[in-house]
């Protein structure tokens, strides 16, 4: 059984008559790393948002099955508890909410859902230090408010740090590479590579092939105009970098 | 906004009051209505010296004039029916005895009341180092730890006792900071105040424990008019906290307190309030009118007064704990969280009046509104013409939960000296869908997420509360936010 099965997914924006996803099919198995590339406005980030359960998107047709269950039936926090993690393209600031409190609540709510015991303060802090190291995040940042006053790079690293803390089954990274300089990109990629495992699948959403120089995907999909236009291995990404997306955009969409 | 979030916020807004029970004790209550005889009766019942009666009567006459002339303070952003001063009672006391010498004498029912409020008067409090004075309706029930305080020379007792035992101090300071001519409610309080707390910290003494008073209105249709007077002699320090609750009543109840603080040279007074009076039903019936005058004076050089308040109760709140910065280099602070939900209305803030040189004030106000409530900040920063180098920093943040509530900011600035530096920052934000979504994506439910965000919003203020009360305050906020309960 596949971990994630997206079938003929059609998605519109709430209150507007605009269809963004026009029949997406995607299957991800445990332990696989998939990359979705595509031009601006092709629907990549919408797919990520729908997987996480963002409400302003309405699924009009098709299905998403996750671990064999209907994912669309689950609330946002239930999906998180079931191991769906979204690394945000624009991480949100929570003024006055300390990273420590936020993370402890998050970790324990996910652990509780998995039938694990709550982490005590000492174990929690140990885990924080260990996982912060993975993405080279200054552990002092954990004392600050969530994402407040973080630099762009720190925010992105903080997302991967949270990924490491929450140990999801399906991690969706929405343009985590955007806005990162080359060193930060390498750090973030190293973190992700260390987190790869047979039980954990990744869906990387990106504009650029350069991320895939650091994180080698098993599959690459090209999304154009709300559909996956072509799938292949990592060589497809290299070809795209050379040829651009134009070829796909010119082709008439298949029904 | 998602359906579940809307529902949750509605639950928050409609949640019933937790402290709405009434203690069944016999009480001695005056009939409704107010005239000179009532004032005389209260004074006599309290065994007061003649000068205090005279002062009350002057205040009463002033009050009557204000009513006749219609000088009702109705300029705030509040909409409610004026209380009918002839349709309420002005004195109510637990019947058995007006004051108690030891806890053994206090009737069990009263002790139970305070137990239910989570205020054990017994030995447990010794461990937390808190001395408690409890005022039920109009009479001070028990003051614990008198002895320990006495060793240090700190006087902490009910106002009534103080008027009898330390008339020279009371006479010297009563009405110094809030004269009865200040406003209609201050005049009313001065005429009919029944009890309250009195604190005197002698020169050079740091009060060895947090002092705390719990006020509770118990009887129906009774106004509560307590009066608090705190005097910190040179180079002394005291931290004082008041908490308040009331049972659910059909009719509105009036709470018109007066608090006066006097800080002499190098002295510091920290005054914290956790106000949780009954806010009325979710349809806006009943609830306490909390119309209070609180003011402190930094009399001496380098003195400091700090107000911290967490306001979650009352149908209507109008109060502006203020500081007169008379001494050179004196410091005034105001930290406030006001949470309104249902039909609650609050118009609260502060006045910082800079008179001395190099005086400094800080104002941080956080308003949170839910339901169809209205929450206003109103503050005045006034710099006198001789107040060289006055500094003020003001920050007013409002947080809206839902889309039917209101947040308003009314800052006033009057500068009489060109060397003043005054900064004002204000923000209004809605608990964003983005913030909620971010929390949900990390596995947090509606309630957890909202608590986290609201607590984060108030963090700076809660940090100002004395440790043992900060925990209480967080719990109170959590209860206020709980959707499923009640």
XYZ file of C-alpha atoms in Angstrom:
741
model
C 0.000 0.000 0.000
C 1.306 3.385 -0.948
C 1.761 5.985 1.780
C 0.066 8.693 -0.242
C -2.233 8.273 -3.223
C -3.533 11.375 -4.939
C -6.052 10.603 -7.660
C -7.537 12.965 -10.210
C -7.401 15.822 -7.719
C -9.310 18.948 -8.702
C -9.053 21.956 -6.403
C -10.628 25.418 -6.546
C -10.214 28.490 -4.386
C -13.073 28.987 -1.965
C -15.586 31.635 -3.092
C -13.899 31.978 -6.457
C -14.559 30.095 -9.595
C -10.936 29.407 -10.355
C -9.727 25.865 -10.682
C -6.080 25.555 -9.689
C -5.473 21.828 -9.688
C -7.007 20.114 -12.672
C -6.614 16.427 -12.085
C -3.396 15.618 -10.247
C -2.261 12.015 -9.858
C 0.621 11.246 -7.537
C 1.694 8.173 -5.600
C 4.352 8.277 -2.904
C 5.648 5.211 -1.065
C 7.342 5.133 2.298
C 10.964 6.185 2.212
C 10.731 7.874 -1.195
C 11.780 11.400 -2.014
C 9.698 13.145 -4.656
C 10.314 16.560 -6.109
C 7.680 18.657 -7.805
C 8.984 21.399 -10.044
C 7.097 23.861 -12.112
C 6.711 27.499 -13.059
C 5.012 30.117 -10.889
C 1.280 29.628 -10.605
C 1.333 26.027 -11.716
C -0.332 24.816 -8.503
C 2.666 23.343 -6.631
C 2.088 25.223 -3.373
C -1.656 24.629 -3.642
C -1.017 20.890 -3.613
C 1.098 21.319 -0.449
C -1.635 23.409 1.195
C -4.345 20.889 0.321
C -2.293 18.051 1.759
C -1.913 19.979 5.018
C -5.627 20.860 5.039
C -5.774 24.583 4.369
C -9.443 25.536 4.311
C -9.609 28.114 1.567
C -9.036 25.383 -0.986
C -11.977 23.238 -1.965
C -11.538 19.780 -3.403
C -14.155 19.489 -6.134
C -13.179 16.114 -7.516
C -10.809 13.251 -6.877
C -9.344 11.797 -3.688
C -6.328 11.709 -1.411
C -5.624 8.544 0.511
C -2.970 8.567 3.203
C -2.002 5.332 4.946
C -5.080 3.898 3.234
C -7.455 6.403 4.859
C -9.285 9.364 3.356
C -6.985 12.268 4.233
C -9.603 14.875 3.354
C -11.779 13.647 6.214
C -9.157 14.682 8.774
C -8.787 18.054 10.490
C -5.508 19.897 10.054
C -4.219 18.913 13.501
C -5.307 15.291 12.999
C -3.233 15.142 9.835
C -0.277 16.498 11.800
C -0.836 13.876 14.459
C -0.927 11.219 11.755
C 2.503 12.340 10.619
C 1.866 14.892 7.863
C 4.285 17.786 8.197
C 4.413 20.960 6.137
C 7.528 23.106 6.110
C 6.069 26.509 5.316
C 7.244 28.683 2.479
C 6.529 31.689 4.716
C 6.816 30.545 8.354
C 4.388 32.392 10.632
C 5.451 34.561 13.589
C 3.803 33.970 16.965
C 4.682 37.003 19.129
C 5.352 36.208 22.774
C 4.995 32.444 22.271
C 8.317 30.877 23.144
C 9.685 28.247 20.770
C 10.101 25.979 23.780
C 6.431 26.132 24.808
C 5.248 25.867 21.248
C 7.438 22.887 20.453
C 6.699 21.070 23.671
C 2.960 21.347 23.039
C 3.460 20.227 19.454
C 5.772 17.317 20.237
C 3.595 16.068 23.046
C 0.374 16.310 21.073
C 1.949 14.274 18.264
C 3.417 11.790 20.752
C 0.085 11.417 22.485
C -1.566 10.607 19.150
C 1.049 7.924 18.564
C 0.350 6.447 21.975
C 3.709 7.548 23.329
C 4.309 9.126 26.697
C 4.791 12.868 27.103
C 8.401 13.956 27.096
C 9.639 15.264 30.412
C 11.428 18.604 30.557
C 14.917 17.133 30.653
C 14.358 14.690 27.784
C 12.699 17.401 25.788
C 15.625 19.779 26.154
C 18.042 17.010 25.266
C 16.080 16.327 22.102
C 16.010 20.045 21.277
C 19.780 20.318 21.524
C 20.342 17.195 19.489
C 17.952 18.128 16.679
C 18.970 21.804 16.583
C 22.464 20.582 15.746
C 21.112 18.794 12.664
C 20.300 22.086 10.981
C 23.002 24.092 12.720
C 20.364 26.144 14.531
C 21.563 28.207 17.469
C 19.869 26.520 20.470
C 19.402 30.002 21.970
C 16.860 30.686 19.236
C 14.634 28.198 21.026
C 14.294 30.658 23.891
C 12.887 33.313 21.566
C 9.344 33.759 20.302
C 8.350 31.536 17.386
C 9.939 32.961 14.226
C 9.924 36.482 15.646
C 12.998 38.412 14.649
C 14.393 35.354 12.877
C 16.271 36.010 9.644
C 14.906 34.431 6.482
C 17.470 31.654 6.704
C 16.783 31.051 10.393
C 13.071 30.721 9.691
C 13.694 28.066 7.060
C 16.136 26.192 9.249
C 13.612 26.425 12.052
C 11.077 24.640 9.846
C 13.467 21.745 9.248
C 14.334 21.739 12.951
C 10.621 21.318 13.754
C 10.447 18.558 11.174
C 13.270 16.833 13.030
C 11.483 17.280 16.357
C 8.110 15.987 15.143
C 9.458 12.998 13.157
C 6.700 12.916 10.533
C 5.921 10.126 8.071
C 5.270 12.479 5.179
C 7.209 15.740 5.075
C 6.133 18.333 2.537
C 8.703 21.083 1.981
C 7.128 24.068 0.274
C 9.894 26.017 -1.480
C 12.170 25.646 1.490
C 15.080 26.623 -0.765
C 13.664 29.994 -1.797
C 15.512 32.924 -0.310
C 18.386 30.814 0.983
C 21.980 31.605 0.175
C 24.187 28.749 -0.909
C 25.556 27.997 2.564
C 22.140 27.966 4.168
C 20.856 25.800 1.331
C 23.616 23.306 2.022
C 22.879 23.267 5.764
C 19.155 22.771 5.231
C 19.781 20.042 2.657
C 22.231 18.268 4.940
C 19.584 18.305 7.658
C 16.989 16.834 5.323
C 19.412 14.147 4.113
C 20.127 13.094 7.677
C 16.382 12.810 8.270
C 15.803 10.531 5.291
C 14.747 7.059 6.342
C 12.884 4.023 5.078
C 9.755 5.055 6.941
C 9.763 8.711 6.013
C 8.750 10.126 2.648
C 9.512 13.632 1.377
C 7.722 15.808 -1.101
C 9.963 18.701 -2.160
C 8.349 21.606 -3.900
C 10.779 23.849 -5.694
C 11.356 26.211 -8.557
C 14.954 25.398 -9.030
C 16.972 22.387 -9.800
C 19.787 23.533 -7.482
C 18.061 22.097 -4.376
C 18.159 18.725 -6.090
C 21.937 18.979 -6.335
C 21.957 18.557 -2.597
C 18.922 16.389 -1.977
C 18.785 13.654 -4.538
C 15.187 12.748 -5.336
C 13.906 9.336 -6.379
C 11.300 10.929 -8.623
C 10.849 14.290 -10.256
C 7.490 15.581 -11.441
C 6.846 18.581 -13.592
C 3.696 20.449 -12.746
C 2.267 22.782 -15.321
C -1.118 24.432 -15.321
C -2.557 22.347 -12.482
C -1.435 18.962 -13.782
C 1.591 16.769 -13.608
C 2.859 16.997 -17.146
C 5.759 14.621 -16.896
C 7.437 12.376 -14.347
C 10.887 10.895 -14.328
C 14.041 10.494 -12.300
C 16.549 13.160 -11.299
C 17.726 13.540 -14.882
C 14.408 15.152 -15.696
C 15.309 17.989 -13.335
C 18.580 18.549 -15.136
C 16.829 18.565 -18.500
C 14.334 21.091 -17.182
C 17.099 23.357 -16.047
C 18.462 23.336 -19.602
C 15.228 23.495 -21.559
C 12.886 25.410 -19.233
C 9.171 24.789 -18.863
C 8.151 26.204 -22.200
C 7.877 22.840 -23.903
C 5.161 21.751 -21.470
C 3.294 25.000 -21.587
C 2.959 24.834 -25.351
C 1.563 21.331 -25.371
C -2.203 21.070 -25.304
C -3.432 19.645 -22.049
C -4.498 16.046 -22.244
C -7.901 15.219 -20.849
C -12.535 31.525 9.433
C -13.207 27.824 9.752
C -16.481 26.605 11.184
C -14.855 24.911 14.112
C -12.907 28.035 14.956
C -16.029 30.171 14.788
C -17.835 27.722 17.024
C -14.963 27.682 19.408
C -14.825 31.451 19.611
C -18.555 31.532 20.190
C -18.120 29.103 23.033
C -15.402 31.277 24.447
C -17.637 34.286 24.179
C -20.604 32.546 25.749
C -18.839 30.707 28.471
C -20.486 30.996 31.861
C -18.928 32.518 34.914
C -17.167 30.152 37.285
C -17.490 31.980 40.570
C -21.221 32.532 40.397
C -22.298 30.790 43.588
C -23.495 32.596 46.694
C -22.553 31.760 50.228
C -25.549 31.163 52.418
C -24.732 33.144 55.485
C -26.921 35.459 57.405
C -26.031 39.026 56.842
C -27.034 42.300 58.249
C -28.081 44.511 55.418
C -29.310 48.063 55.193
C -32.443 48.818 53.185
C -32.020 50.172 49.681
C -31.456 53.849 49.199
C -29.000 56.530 50.198
C -29.306 59.555 52.471
C -27.324 61.210 55.222
C -28.635 58.717 57.806
C -27.136 55.836 55.884
C -23.761 57.565 55.941
C -24.090 58.181 59.674
C -25.163 54.596 60.252
C -22.140 53.167 58.437
C -19.768 55.404 60.357
C -21.372 54.490 63.655
C -21.372 50.783 62.889
C -17.683 51.058 62.228
C -17.045 52.861 65.443
C -15.386 55.708 63.609
C -13.909 58.879 65.062
C -15.873 62.063 64.606
C -13.521 63.603 62.013
C -14.046 60.660 59.692
C -17.815 61.019 59.896
C -17.464 64.716 59.101
C -15.326 63.875 56.103
C -17.861 61.318 54.892
C -20.658 63.836 55.220
C -18.765 66.435 53.221
C -18.151 63.846 50.559
C -21.809 62.879 50.598
C -22.951 66.457 50.109
C -20.510 66.823 47.259
C -21.862 63.603 45.748
C -25.438 64.824 46.007
C -24.485 68.026 44.228
C -22.820 66.072 41.431
C -25.935 63.972 40.968
C -28.175 67.048 40.951
C -25.942 68.783 38.433
C -25.730 65.642 36.359
C -21.950 65.402 36.467
C -21.890 61.776 35.514
C -18.599 60.636 33.984
C -20.122 59.436 30.738
C -17.351 60.430 28.373
C -15.923 56.918 28.092
C -16.534 54.559 25.193
C -19.145 52.655 27.193
C -22.836 52.148 26.718
C -24.842 51.186 29.782
C -27.740 52.331 31.899
C -26.623 54.560 34.763
C -27.006 52.916 38.134
C -29.923 54.109 40.216
C -28.256 55.186 43.429
C -31.509 54.880 45.381
C -32.071 51.337 44.228
C -29.133 49.640 45.927
C -27.880 48.816 49.356
C -24.854 50.496 50.820
C -23.955 48.195 53.629
C -24.033 44.474 54.152
C -22.044 42.479 56.641
C -21.935 38.850 57.634
C -24.208 38.993 60.661
C -22.388 37.403 63.488
C -19.573 39.795 64.089
C -18.120 42.743 62.301
C -14.520 41.741 62.656
C -12.617 38.719 63.817
C -9.530 38.510 65.939
C -8.453 35.100 64.790
C -9.364 32.612 62.111
C -11.110 30.397 64.672
C -13.808 32.989 65.042
C -14.587 33.205 61.357
C -17.756 31.267 60.470
C -17.123 28.116 58.459
C -19.327 29.283 55.591
C -17.127 32.291 55.022
C -13.986 30.257 55.151
C -15.567 27.854 52.676
C -16.298 30.737 50.381
C -12.682 31.661 50.284
C -11.688 28.026 49.939
C -13.855 27.746 46.858
C -12.205 30.805 45.503
C -8.968 28.983 45.933
C -7.775 31.263 48.679
C -6.971 29.154 51.683
C -6.577 31.489 54.584
C -4.874 28.825 56.659
C -1.355 27.754 57.055
C -0.826 26.825 53.409
C -0.462 30.458 52.630
C 2.450 30.662 54.999
C 4.343 28.455 52.611
C 3.676 30.767 49.712
C 4.582 33.733 51.875
C 1.384 35.627 51.285
C -0.489 37.597 53.870
C -4.159 37.729 53.011
C -6.872 40.161 53.952
C -10.287 39.084 52.750
C -13.156 41.488 52.304
C -16.572 39.851 51.944
C -19.250 42.307 50.987
C -18.300 45.208 53.131
C -16.414 43.788 56.035
C -12.859 42.642 56.307
C -12.994 39.031 57.393
C -9.528 38.083 58.349
C -6.076 39.395 58.127
C -3.484 36.695 58.378
C 0.129 37.084 59.320
C -0.408 40.226 61.278
C 2.160 39.163 63.785
C 4.987 38.471 61.415
C 4.406 41.798 59.729
C 4.218 43.560 63.052
C 7.753 42.508 63.890
C 8.911 44.499 60.858
C 6.659 47.374 61.752
C 4.467 46.829 58.696
C 0.847 47.651 59.357
C -1.562 45.602 57.234
C -5.138 45.666 58.396
C -8.642 46.487 57.339
C -9.367 50.122 56.728
C -11.877 50.163 59.554
C -9.320 48.934 62.054
C -6.750 51.400 60.804
C -9.145 54.289 61.262
C -9.520 53.256 64.898
C -5.965 52.200 65.689
C -3.890 54.561 63.573
C -6.107 57.601 63.106
C -3.150 59.962 62.794
C -1.811 58.204 59.684
C -5.212 57.674 58.107
C -6.192 61.267 58.711
C -2.951 62.527 57.224
C -3.289 60.609 53.961
C -6.979 59.898 53.363
C -8.081 61.745 50.245
C -4.605 63.090 49.579
C -4.272 61.449 46.188
C -7.922 60.967 45.320
C -9.906 63.775 46.950
C -13.635 63.190 47.196
C -14.071 66.009 44.726
C -12.257 63.990 42.079
C -15.340 62.515 40.464
C -18.847 61.391 41.294
C -17.823 57.840 42.147
C -14.895 58.897 44.281
C -17.326 61.127 46.193
C -19.778 58.255 46.591
C -17.045 55.942 47.812
C -15.791 58.536 50.284
C -19.286 58.872 51.720
C -20.208 55.223 52.057
C -17.030 53.170 51.923
C -17.385 50.283 54.272
C -14.003 48.692 54.450
C -10.884 47.945 52.522
C -7.217 47.518 53.189
C -4.626 49.670 54.809
C -0.896 49.199 54.431
C 1.870 51.186 56.056
C 5.511 50.302 55.485
C 7.944 52.145 57.739
C 11.176 53.746 56.607
C 13.846 51.391 55.314
C 11.660 48.290 55.488
C 11.217 45.828 52.658
C 7.924 44.115 53.315
C 8.840 40.467 53.959
C 5.962 38.983 51.955
C 3.472 39.711 49.235
C 0.386 41.346 50.681
C -2.911 40.349 49.220
C -6.590 41.186 49.604
C -9.495 39.297 48.126
C -12.719 41.184 47.637
C -16.002 39.433 47.158
C -19.490 40.779 46.729
C -21.881 38.222 48.164
C -25.220 39.825 48.925
C -27.618 40.674 46.161
C -28.136 44.231 45.137
C -25.375 45.474 47.361
C -22.807 47.921 46.182
C -19.208 47.344 47.073
C -17.258 50.408 48.078
C -13.896 49.540 49.425
C -11.061 51.870 50.012
C -7.419 51.022 49.956
C -4.624 53.195 51.248
C -0.978 52.238 50.953
C 1.833 54.347 52.337
C 5.470 53.512 51.707
C 7.841 55.555 53.838
C 11.305 56.502 52.519
C 13.424 53.647 51.187
C 10.758 50.985 51.704
C 9.257 48.399 49.368
C 5.901 46.669 49.216
C 4.138 44.469 46.695
C 0.378 44.230 47.022
C -2.196 42.230 45.132
C -5.960 42.399 45.056
C -8.305 39.790 43.620
C -12.056 40.067 43.154
C -15.034 37.824 42.405
C -18.804 38.036 42.803
C -21.824 35.688 42.539
C -24.222 35.788 39.604
C -27.021 38.257 40.109
C -29.893 39.258 37.880
C -29.368 42.923 38.585
C -26.290 44.958 37.972
C -24.112 45.578 40.966
C -21.965 48.613 41.501
C -18.374 48.401 42.550
C -16.889 51.840 43.142
C -13.571 51.521 44.887
C -10.893 54.075 45.604
C -7.232 53.180 45.876
C -4.591 55.664 46.987
C -0.868 54.981 46.961
C 1.817 57.213 48.440
C 5.490 56.499 47.785
C 8.035 58.613 49.595
C 11.703 59.111 48.718
C 13.348 55.986 47.258
C 10.269 53.907 48.066
C 8.598 51.492 45.689
C 5.025 50.250 45.563
C 3.996 47.469 43.228
C 0.244 47.088 42.982
C -1.260 44.150 41.112
C -4.896 43.414 40.416
C -6.617 40.300 39.189
C -10.149 41.468 38.549
C -12.732 38.780 37.890
C -16.058 40.291 38.938
C -19.178 38.675 37.515
C -19.491 39.808 33.883
C -23.217 39.124 33.403
C -24.920 36.492 31.253
C -24.042 35.863 27.657
C -27.031 37.981 26.690
C -25.679 40.874 28.687
C -27.952 40.667 31.732
C -26.584 41.471 35.163
C -22.935 41.783 35.977
C -20.813 44.184 37.948
C -20.258 47.819 37.053
C -16.645 48.267 37.961
C -16.126 52.029 38.211
C -12.979 52.570 40.119
C -10.583 55.401 40.910
C -6.996 54.351 41.475
C -4.119 56.739 41.744
C -0.697 56.866 43.248
C 1.710 59.660 43.927
C 5.471 59.369 43.685
C 5.909 61.964 46.387
C 9.625 61.623 46.986
C 12.630 61.690 44.705
C 13.526 58.379 43.037
C 10.286 56.766 44.173
C 8.464 54.277 41.989
C 4.892 53.103 41.552
C 3.992 50.212 39.325
C 0.444 49.132 38.452
C -0.162 45.719 36.932
C -3.673 44.575 36.157
C -5.378 41.587 34.650
C -8.979 42.529 33.981
C -11.220 39.682 32.902
C -14.493 40.287 34.735
C -17.296 42.887 35.109
C -20.025 43.888 32.699
C -18.598 47.402 32.544
C -15.141 48.494 33.596
C -13.954 52.064 33.785
C -10.656 52.612 35.533
C -7.397 54.382 34.963
C -4.780 53.521 37.587
C -2.562 56.571 37.427
C 0.685 57.950 38.746
C 1.562 61.508 39.704
C 5.306 61.748 39.226
C 6.055 64.545 41.634
C 9.489 63.526 42.939
C 12.526 64.062 40.722
C 13.649 60.920 38.927
C 10.504 59.119 39.987
C 9.148 56.261 37.888
C 5.597 55.264 37.002
C 4.576 52.053 35.274
C 1.306 50.655 34.007
C 1.019 47.122 32.697
C -2.419 45.937 31.741
C -4.216 43.017 30.168
C -7.931 43.555 29.636
C -9.899 40.619 28.301
C -13.517 41.179 27.289
C -15.971 38.697 25.871
C -19.740 38.284 25.590
C -21.261 41.731 26.113
C -18.519 43.057 28.352
C -17.282 46.615 27.933
C -14.032 48.002 29.205
C -12.596 51.497 29.001
C -9.331 51.355 30.847
C -5.867 52.816 30.780
C -3.820 55.201 32.811
C -2.675 58.751 33.421
C 0.983 59.533 33.861
C 1.419 63.041 35.147
C 5.048 64.159 35.010
C 5.822 66.996 37.407
C 9.332 66.309 38.735
C 12.531 66.454 36.719
C 13.928 63.391 34.929
C 10.762 61.434 35.551
C 10.027 58.327 33.546
C 6.873 56.403 32.745
C 6.096 53.224 30.862
C 2.677 52.123 29.661
C 2.075 48.714 28.157
C -1.527 47.834 27.530
C -2.862 44.659 25.939
C -6.535 44.435 25.066
C -8.139 41.190 23.966
C -11.720 41.237 22.727
C -14.034 38.354 21.895
C -17.772 37.928 21.324
C -19.561 41.267 20.844
C -17.492 42.990 23.510
C -15.840 46.378 23.353
C -12.390 47.039 24.691
C -10.869 50.500 24.817
C -7.541 51.832 25.942
C -7.576 55.432 27.134
C -4.414 57.014 28.404
C -3.067 60.437 29.166
C 0.601 61.373 29.295
C 0.935 64.857 30.743
C 4.258 66.621 31.078
C 4.234 69.712 33.308
C 6.187 72.814 32.444
C 8.909 72.156 35.024
C 9.261 68.466 34.218
C 12.653 68.663 32.529
C 13.654 65.548 30.588
C 10.457 63.620 31.128
C 10.353 60.305 29.305
C 7.408 58.175 28.368
C 7.025 55.043 26.355
C 3.541 53.796 25.571
C 2.570 50.659 23.750
C -1.020 49.586 23.192
C -1.756 46.347 21.450
C -5.174 44.962 20.688
C -6.027 41.433 19.731
C -9.383 40.558 18.208
C -10.871 37.094 18.525
C -13.645 36.859 15.987
C -15.151 39.611 13.877
C -17.933 41.084 16.004
C -15.890 42.653 18.781
C -14.276 46.059 18.995
C -10.894 47.418 20.051
C -10.236 51.129 20.424
C -7.280 53.242 21.432
C -7.588 56.795 22.768
C -4.167 58.185 23.581
C -3.897 61.760 24.856
C -0.619 63.602 25.131
C -0.129 67.029 26.743
C 3.385 68.364 26.699
C 4.296 71.462 28.717
C 8.070 71.159 28.511
C 10.022 70.992 25.258
C 12.629 68.577 26.628
C 10.053 65.777 26.939
C 10.405 62.601 24.949
C 7.195 60.694 24.441
C 6.806 57.613 22.302
C 3.578 55.878 21.433
C 3.109 52.624 19.571
C -0.170 50.932 18.852
C -1.097 47.779 16.996
C -4.329 45.950 16.348
C -4.307 42.427 15.086
C -6.686 39.590 14.585
C -5.659 36.158 15.659
C -4.705 35.349 12.133
C -5.905 32.337 10.223
C -2.256 31.924 9.333
C -1.252 31.718 12.981
C -4.003 29.232 13.772
C -3.168 27.152 10.708
C 0.493 27.108 11.634
C -0.355 25.846 15.131
C -2.813 23.267 13.799
C -0.233 22.007 11.329
C 2.012 21.307 14.305
C -0.709 19.224 15.923
C -2.325 21.793 18.227
C -6.130 21.911 18.544
C -8.283 25.091 18.572
C -8.129 25.553 22.294
C -4.444 24.864 22.732
C -3.581 27.117 19.819
C -5.687 30.023 21.007
C -4.395 29.735 24.570
C -0.861 29.739 23.307
C -1.398 32.780 21.095
C -3.291 34.761 23.751
C -0.773 33.885 26.448
C 2.007 34.919 24.124
C 0.251 38.214 23.474
C 0.032 38.885 27.243
C 3.447 37.511 28.084
C 5.124 40.850 28.863
C 2.389 41.763 31.322
C 2.053 38.398 33.049
C 5.795 38.504 33.607
C 5.237 41.614 35.733
C 2.967 39.816 38.201
C 4.473 38.351 41.367
C 5.432 34.738 40.683
C 2.649 33.011 42.614
C 0.022 35.174 40.962
C 1.399 34.843 37.476
C 0.457 31.171 37.609
C -3.012 32.081 38.868
C -3.363 34.691 36.164
C -2.426 32.232 33.436
C -4.960 29.767 34.784
C -7.628 32.435 34.895
C -6.912 33.346 31.276
C -7.027 29.671 30.348
C -10.404 29.256 32.074
C -11.706 32.341 30.308
C -10.666 30.833 27.014
C -11.968 27.373 27.634
C -14.715 26.652 25.175
C -15.881 23.301 26.355
C -16.433 24.143 29.992
C -19.589 25.646 31.479
